[in-house]
Coordinates of C-alpha atoms in Angstrom, one line a residue:
X1 CA 58.0 -4.1 -90.8
X2 CA 56.1 -3.3 -94.0
X3 CA 58.0 -2.8 -97.2
X4 CA 58.5 0.8 -98.3
X5 CA 56.2 1.7 -101.2
X6 CA 57.9 2.1 -104.6
X7 CA 58.9 5.6 -105.4
X8 CA 56.8 7.6 -107.9
X9 CA 58.1 7.8 -111.4
X10 CA 58.1 10.7 -113.9
X11 CA 54.7 11.7 -115.3
X12 CA 54.1 14.3 -118.0
X13 CA 51.2 13.8 -120.5
X14 CA 47.7 14.8 -119.7
X15 CA 44.3 13.3 -120.4
X16 CA 41.4 15.6 -119.5
X17 CA 37.8 14.7 -119.7
X18 CA 34.8 16.9 -119.3
X19 CA 31.4 15.2 -119.7
X20 CA 28.1 14.6 -118.1
X21 CA 28.6 12.8 -114.8
X22 CA 26.0 10.2 -115.9
X23 CA 28.5 9.3 -118.6
X24 CA 31.5 9.2 -116.4
X25 CA 30.2 7.7 -113.2
X26 CA 29.6 3.9 -113.2
X27 CA 26.5 1.9 -112.7
X28 CA 26.8 -1.4 -110.9
X29 CA 24.3 -3.5 -108.9
X30 CA 23.3 -1.4 -106.0
X31 CA 25.1 1.7 -107.1
X32 CA 23.7 4.3 -109.4
X33 CA 25.3 6.8 -111.6
X34 CA 25.0 10.5 -111.0
X35 CA 23.5 13.2 -113.2
X36 CA 24.8 16.7 -114.0
X37 CA 27.9 18.2 -115.3
X38 CA 31.3 17.5 -113.8
X39 CA 34.9 17.7 -114.8
X40 CA 37.2 14.7 -114.7
X41 CA 40.9 15.6 -115.1
X42 CA 44.2 13.9 -115.0
X43 CA 47.0 12.4 -117.1
X44 CA 47.9 9.5 -119.4
X45 CA 51.0 9.0 -121.5
X46 CA 54.1 7.0 -122.4
X47 CA 57.1 6.7 -120.2
X48 CA 60.7 7.1 -121.4
X49 CA 62.9 4.0 -121.8
X50 CA 65.0 5.0 -118.9
X51 CA 62.2 4.6 -116.4
X52 CA 59.9 2.0 -117.9
X53 CA 58.3 0.0 -115.2
X54 CA 58.5 -3.8 -115.4
X55 CA 60.3 -3.4 -118.7
X56 CA 60.7 -7.2 -119.1
X57 CA 56.9 -7.5 -119.4
X58 CA 56.3 -4.5 -121.6
X59 CA 56.2 -4.7 -125.3
X60 CA 59.6 -3.6 -126.8
X61 CA 57.9 -0.9 -128.9
X62 CA 54.5 0.7 -129.4
X63 CA 52.1 -1.1 -131.7
X64 CA 50.0 2.1 -131.9
X65 CA 50.9 5.6 -131.1
X66 CA 48.7 8.5 -130.0
X67 CA 49.7 12.1 -130.4
X68 CA 47.4 15.1 -130.4
X69 CA 49.6 17.0 -132.9
X70 CA 48.9 14.3 -135.6
X71 CA 52.4 12.8 -135.6
X72 CA 51.1 9.4 -134.3
X73 CA 48.6 6.9 -135.7
X74 CA 45.7 8.5 -133.9
X75 CA 45.0 11.8 -132.1
X76 CA 42.8 10.2 -129.3
X77 CA 43.2 7.2 -127.0
X78 CA 39.8 5.9 -127.7
X79 CA 40.4 6.0 -131.5
X80 CA 43.4 3.8 -130.9
X81 CA 41.5 1.3 -128.9
X82 CA 38.6 1.3 -131.4
X83 CA 41.2 0.4 -134.1
X84 CA 42.2 -2.8 -132.4
X85 CA 40.4 -5.9 -133.8
X86 CA 37.9 -7.5 -131.5
X87 CA 39.0 -10.7 -129.8
X88 CA 42.7 -10.0 -130.4
X89 CA 45.0 -12.7 -129.1
X90 CA 48.4 -11.0 -128.9
X91 CA 49.5 -8.1 -126.7
X92 CA 49.0 -4.6 -128.1
X93 CA 50.9 -1.6 -126.7
X94 CA 49.5 1.9 -127.0
X95 CA 51.9 4.7 -126.4
X96 CA 50.5 8.1 -125.7
X97 CA 52.6 11.2 -126.4
X98 CA 52.7 14.1 -123.9
X99 CA 49.7 16.4 -124.4
X100 CA 46.2 17.1 -123.3
X101 CA 43.5 14.6 -124.3
X102 CA 39.8 15.4 -123.6
X103 CA 37.9 12.2 -123.8
X104 CA 36.3 9.2 -122.1
X105 CA 38.2 5.9 -122.4
X106 CA 36.7 2.5 -122.5
X107 CA 38.4 -0.8 -123.2
X108 CA 35.6 -3.2 -124.0
X109 CA 35.7 -6.9 -122.9
X110 CA 36.2 -8.1 -126.5
X111 CA 39.6 -6.4 -126.8
X112 CA 42.0 -8.2 -124.3
X113 CA 45.8 -7.9 -124.1
X114 CA 45.9 -4.1 -124.3
X115 CA 48.7 -2.3 -122.4
X116 CA 49.0 1.4 -121.8
X117 CA 52.4 2.4 -120.5
X118 CA 52.5 6.0 -119.5
X119 CA 53.9 8.8 -117.5
X120 CA 50.4 9.2 -116.1
X121 CA 46.8 8.9 -117.0
X122 CA 43.5 10.1 -115.9
X123 CA 39.8 9.9 -116.6
X124 CA 37.0 7.6 -115.7
X125 CA 38.7 4.6 -117.2
X126 CA 36.8 1.3 -117.8
X127 CA 39.1 -1.7 -118.4
X128 CA 36.7 -4.5 -119.1
X129 CA 39.0 -6.8 -121.0
X130 CA 41.3 -9.5 -119.7
X131 CA 45.1 -9.0 -119.6
X132 CA 45.0 -5.3 -119.2
X133 CA 48.2 -3.8 -117.8
X134 CA 48.8 -0.2 -116.8
X135 CA 52.0 1.4 -115.5
X136 CA 53.0 4.9 -114.4
X137 CA 49.5 6.3 -114.8
X138 CA 47.2 8.4 -112.7
X139 CA 43.5 7.7 -112.8
X140 CA 41.4 10.4 -111.3
X141 CA 37.8 11.5 -110.8
X142 CA 37.3 15.0 -109.4
X143 CA 33.5 15.0 -109.1
X144 CA 32.6 17.9 -106.9
X145 CA 30.1 16.8 -104.2
X146 CA 29.7 20.2 -102.8
X147 CA 28.9 21.8 -106.1
X148 CA 26.3 19.1 -106.8
X149 CA 25.0 18.7 -103.3
X150 CA 21.4 18.6 -104.6
X151 CA 22.1 15.4 -106.4
X152 CA 21.0 12.1 -104.8
X153 CA 24.0 10.0 -105.7
X154 CA 27.7 11.0 -105.5
X155 CA 29.6 8.0 -106.7
X156 CA 32.5 8.9 -108.9
X157 CA 34.7 6.0 -110.0
X158 CA 38.2 6.8 -111.3
X159 CA 39.0 3.3 -112.5
X160 CA 36.9 0.3 -113.1
X161 CA 38.2 -3.2 -114.0
X162 CA 36.1 -6.2 -114.9
X163 CA 38.7 -8.4 -116.7
X164 CA 40.9 -11.2 -115.4
X165 CA 44.7 -10.9 -114.9
X166 CA 44.7 -7.2 -114.5
X167 CA 48.1 -5.6 -113.6
X168 CA 48.4 -2.1 -112.2
X169 CA 52.0 -1.1 -111.4
X170 CA 53.0 2.3 -110.0
X171 CA 49.6 3.9 -110.6
X172 CA 47.8 6.6 -108.7
X173 CA 44.0 6.1 -108.4
X174 CA 42.4 9.1 -106.8
X175 CA 38.9 10.3 -106.1
X176 CA 36.4 10.6 -103.3
X177 CA 33.6 8.1 -103.0
X178 CA 34.0 4.7 -104.8
X179 CA 37.4 5.5 -106.3
X180 CA 38.6 2.1 -107.4
X181 CA 36.1 -0.6 -108.6
X182 CA 37.7 -4.0 -108.9
X183 CA 34.9 -6.0 -110.3
X184 CA 33.4 -8.7 -112.6
X185 CA 30.5 -8.6 -114.9
X186 CA 29.3 -11.7 -113.1
X187 CA 30.3 -11.8 -109.4
X188 CA 30.3 -15.6 -109.5
X189 CA 33.0 -15.7 -112.1
X190 CA 36.4 -14.9 -110.6
X191 CA 38.5 -12.0 -111.9
X192 CA 42.0 -11.3 -110.5
X193 CA 43.9 -8.1 -110.1
X194 CA 47.4 -7.4 -108.9
X195 CA 48.4 -3.9 -107.8
X196 CA 51.9 -2.9 -106.7
X197 CA 53.9 0.2 -105.9
X198 CA 50.8 2.4 -106.1
X199 CA 48.8 5.0 -104.3
X200 CA 45.0 4.8 -103.8
X201 CA 43.1 7.8 -102.4
X202 CA 39.5 8.2 -101.2
X203 CA 37.2 8.2 -98.2
X204 CA 34.0 6.1 -98.8
X205 CA 34.3 2.4 -99.9
X206 CA 37.1 3.5 -102.2
X207 CA 38.4 0.0 -102.9
X208 CA 35.4 -2.1 -103.7
X209 CA 33.9 -4.8 -105.8
X210 CA 33.7 -8.5 -106.4
X211 CA 37.2 -9.2 -107.8
X212 CA 40.0 -11.2 -106.2
X213 CA 42.7 -8.5 -105.7
X214 CA 46.2 -8.3 -104.2
X215 CA 47.4 -4.8 -103.2
X216 CA 51.0 -4.8 -102.2
X217 CA 53.9 -2.4 -101.5
X218 CA 51.4 0.5 -101.8
X219 CA 50.0 3.5 -100.0
X220 CA 46.3 3.7 -99.3
X221 CA 45.5 7.3 -98.3
X222 CA 42.3 8.1 -96.6
X223 CA 41.1 11.7 -97.3
X224 CA 38.6 14.1 -95.7
X225 CA 35.1 14.3 -97.0
X226 CA 34.4 17.3 -99.3
X227 CA 32.9 19.2 -96.4
X228 CA 36.0 18.8 -94.4
X229 CA 34.6 16.1 -92.1
X230 CA 36.7 13.0 -91.2
X231 CA 35.0 9.6 -91.6
X232 CA 34.9 6.8 -94.1
X233 CA 35.6 3.2 -95.1
X234 CA 38.6 1.8 -97.0
X235 CA 37.2 -1.4 -98.5
X236 CA 33.8 -2.7 -99.5
X237 CA 34.3 -6.2 -100.9
X238 CA 31.4 -8.1 -102.5
X239 CA 33.2 -11.4 -102.8
X240 CA 31.5 -14.7 -103.8
X241 CA 31.7 -17.5 -101.3
X242 CA 34.2 -19.6 -103.2
X243 CA 36.7 -16.8 -104.0
X244 CA 39.3 -14.8 -102.1
X245 CA 38.5 -11.1 -101.8
X246 CA 40.9 -8.2 -101.1
X247 CA 44.4 -8.9 -99.7
X248 CA 46.3 -5.8 -98.7
X249 CA 49.9 -6.6 -97.7
X250 CA 53.2 -4.9 -97.0
X251 CA 51.6 -1.5 -97.5
X252 CA 50.7 1.6 -95.5
X253 CA 47.2 3.0 -94.7
X254 CA 47.5 6.7 -93.7
X255 CA 46.0 10.1 -94.3
X256 CA 45.8 13.7 -92.9
X257 CA 42.5 13.0 -91.1
X258 CA 41.3 12.8 -87.5
X259 CA 42.4 9.9 -85.4
X260 CA 40.1 6.9 -85.1
X261 CA 37.7 8.0 -87.8
X262 CA 38.2 5.4 -90.6
X263 CA 37.1 1.8 -90.9
X264 CA 39.2 -0.7 -92.7
X265 CA 36.1 -2.1 -94.4
X266 CA 32.5 -3.2 -94.5
X267 CA 30.7 -6.0 -96.3
X268 CA 29.0 -5.0 -99.6
X269 CA 26.3 -7.6 -100.3
X270 CA 25.6 -6.1 -103.8
X271 CA 22.0 -6.1 -104.6
X272 CA 21.2 -7.5 -101.2
X273 CA 22.7 -10.9 -102.2
X274 CA 23.0 -12.8 -98.9
X275 CA 24.9 -15.6 -100.6
X276 CA 28.0 -13.4 -100.9
X277 CA 30.8 -13.8 -98.4
X278 CA 32.8 -10.5 -98.6
X279 CA 36.5 -10.7 -97.6
X280 CA 39.2 -8.3 -96.8
X281 CA 42.5 -9.4 -95.2
X282 CA 45.0 -6.7 -94.2
X283 CA 48.4 -8.0 -93.1
X284 CA 52.0 -6.9 -92.6
X285 CA 50.8 -3.3 -93.1
X286 CA 51.4 -0.1 -91.2
X287 CA 48.2 1.5 -90.0
X288 CA 48.1 5.1 -89.0
X289 CA 46.1 6.6 -86.1
X290 CA 43.3 7.2 -88.6
X291 CA 42.1 3.7 -88.2
X292 CA 39.3 2.9 -85.7
X293 CA 40.0 0.7 -82.6
X294 CA 37.1 -1.5 -83.9
X295 CA 38.1 -1.3 -87.6
X296 CA 35.3 -3.3 -89.3
X297 CA 31.8 -2.0 -89.8
X298 CA 28.3 -3.4 -90.8
X299 CA 26.7 -2.3 -94.1
X300 CA 23.1 -2.3 -95.2
X301 CA 21.9 -4.7 -92.6
X302 CA 24.7 -7.2 -93.1
X303 CA 27.1 -7.8 -90.2
X304 CA 30.8 -7.9 -90.9
X305 CA 31.1 -10.7 -88.3
X306 CA 29.2 -13.0 -90.7
X307 CA 31.7 -12.5 -93.5
X308 CA 35.6 -12.7 -93.8
X309 CA 37.5 -9.8 -92.3
X310 CA 40.8 -10.2 -90.5
X311 CA 44.3 -8.8 -89.8
X312 CA 47.8 -10.2 -89.3
X313 CA 51.0 -8.7 -88.0
X314 CA 50.0 -5.1 -88.7
X315 CA 51.9 -2.3 -87.1
X316 CA 51.6 1.4 -86.3
X317 CA 49.3 3.4 -84.0
X318 CA 46.2 2.2 -85.8
X319 CA 47.0 -1.5 -85.2
X320 CA 45.7 -3.4 -82.1
X321 CA 45.6 -6.7 -80.3
X322 CA 43.3 -9.5 -81.2
X323 CA 39.8 -9.3 -79.8
X324 CA 36.1 -9.7 -80.6
X325 CA 36.2 -6.5 -82.6
X326 CA 39.6 -7.2 -84.2
X327 CA 40.0 -10.7 -85.6
X328 CA 43.7 -11.7 -86.1
X329 CA 44.9 -14.6 -88.2
X330 CA 47.0 -17.3 -86.6
X331 CA 50.4 -17.9 -88.3
X332 CA 48.9 -21.1 -89.7
X333 CA 45.9 -19.2 -91.1
X334 CA 48.1 -16.5 -92.5
X335 CA 50.2 -19.1 -94.3
X336 CA 47.1 -19.8 -96.4
X337 CA 46.3 -16.1 -97.1
X338 CA 49.2 -15.0 -99.2
X339 CA 49.4 -13.6 -102.7
X340 CA 49.9 -17.0 -104.3
X341 CA 46.8 -18.3 -102.6
X342 CA 44.8 -15.4 -103.9
X343 CA 46.1 -15.5 -107.5
X344 CA 46.1 -19.3 -108.1
X345 CA 47.8 -20.4 -111.3
X346 CA 48.4 -16.8 -112.4
X347 CA 51.9 -15.2 -111.8
X348 CA 51.6 -11.6 -112.9
X349 CA 55.2 -11.0 -113.7
X350 CA 56.2 -14.3 -115.3

């Protein structure tokens, strides 16, 4: 049986961003940003000592504090990040006091070792540096597809990571299309992500990118499209041949949608790159009736059968026996597709 997802912890501070969608949506190979005005709302902040997640890994106190009332070092999150020297070599903790923060947040790739520990957090958040850790945050993008139906592109990323050794613990990542981009600035350079005790919500390719990622003890919630229809895809990996892709384990895939309307994934050959070998493995996970009987789908002329998609020991009404449309790992194969195999010499909590 799959492990029960970690319970949600207390959240209180709020980060609200209102900006042009072209500024908040992300542009990656094969995906374009949108234009027009949209609101992106949510929360980010510091947790209390009584419920600090992974306290043994967190800095003992804040190096920088953010408080909108002026009682901290800075009044905006981005100003705090901007104040950190480039190429810093030691962990920096940013604590954000409860309040409402209207801003876009970007952690550039030359500022590694930044931690944000919070009651919750939200905005289009770009974590491009190595060793970024986030806990007890909510990252959200509420781009309104119906309001902007005349626009050609509707991608709306809530969180993008491009660094290596990224840890997301007890976060909520919520959006519609392309919610969570786990990526690299060079898809042939491996970047690793570990997500635990979290909730990820969306409907179209809402876990996607070229990173090597382990998602464990989490809830993946499929949602209806903005027009109320029920269809979509959970993962869209764009993995390079030599790297593992997405491993979802000991989790739950569920949602208040029609039965048999959601695919577990499809291969994203970003930019039409035929040399990629996208991979998603889903194992020891409870699948709701939302999942299709034939759960893998082709994409942009590339067949999922030519890439790496498989299940192992899943349960629930959306699970099914091995067949041509439903590859299942043998026990021997599964022994080589565990978290340690994905993450190599990196142990996220050591």
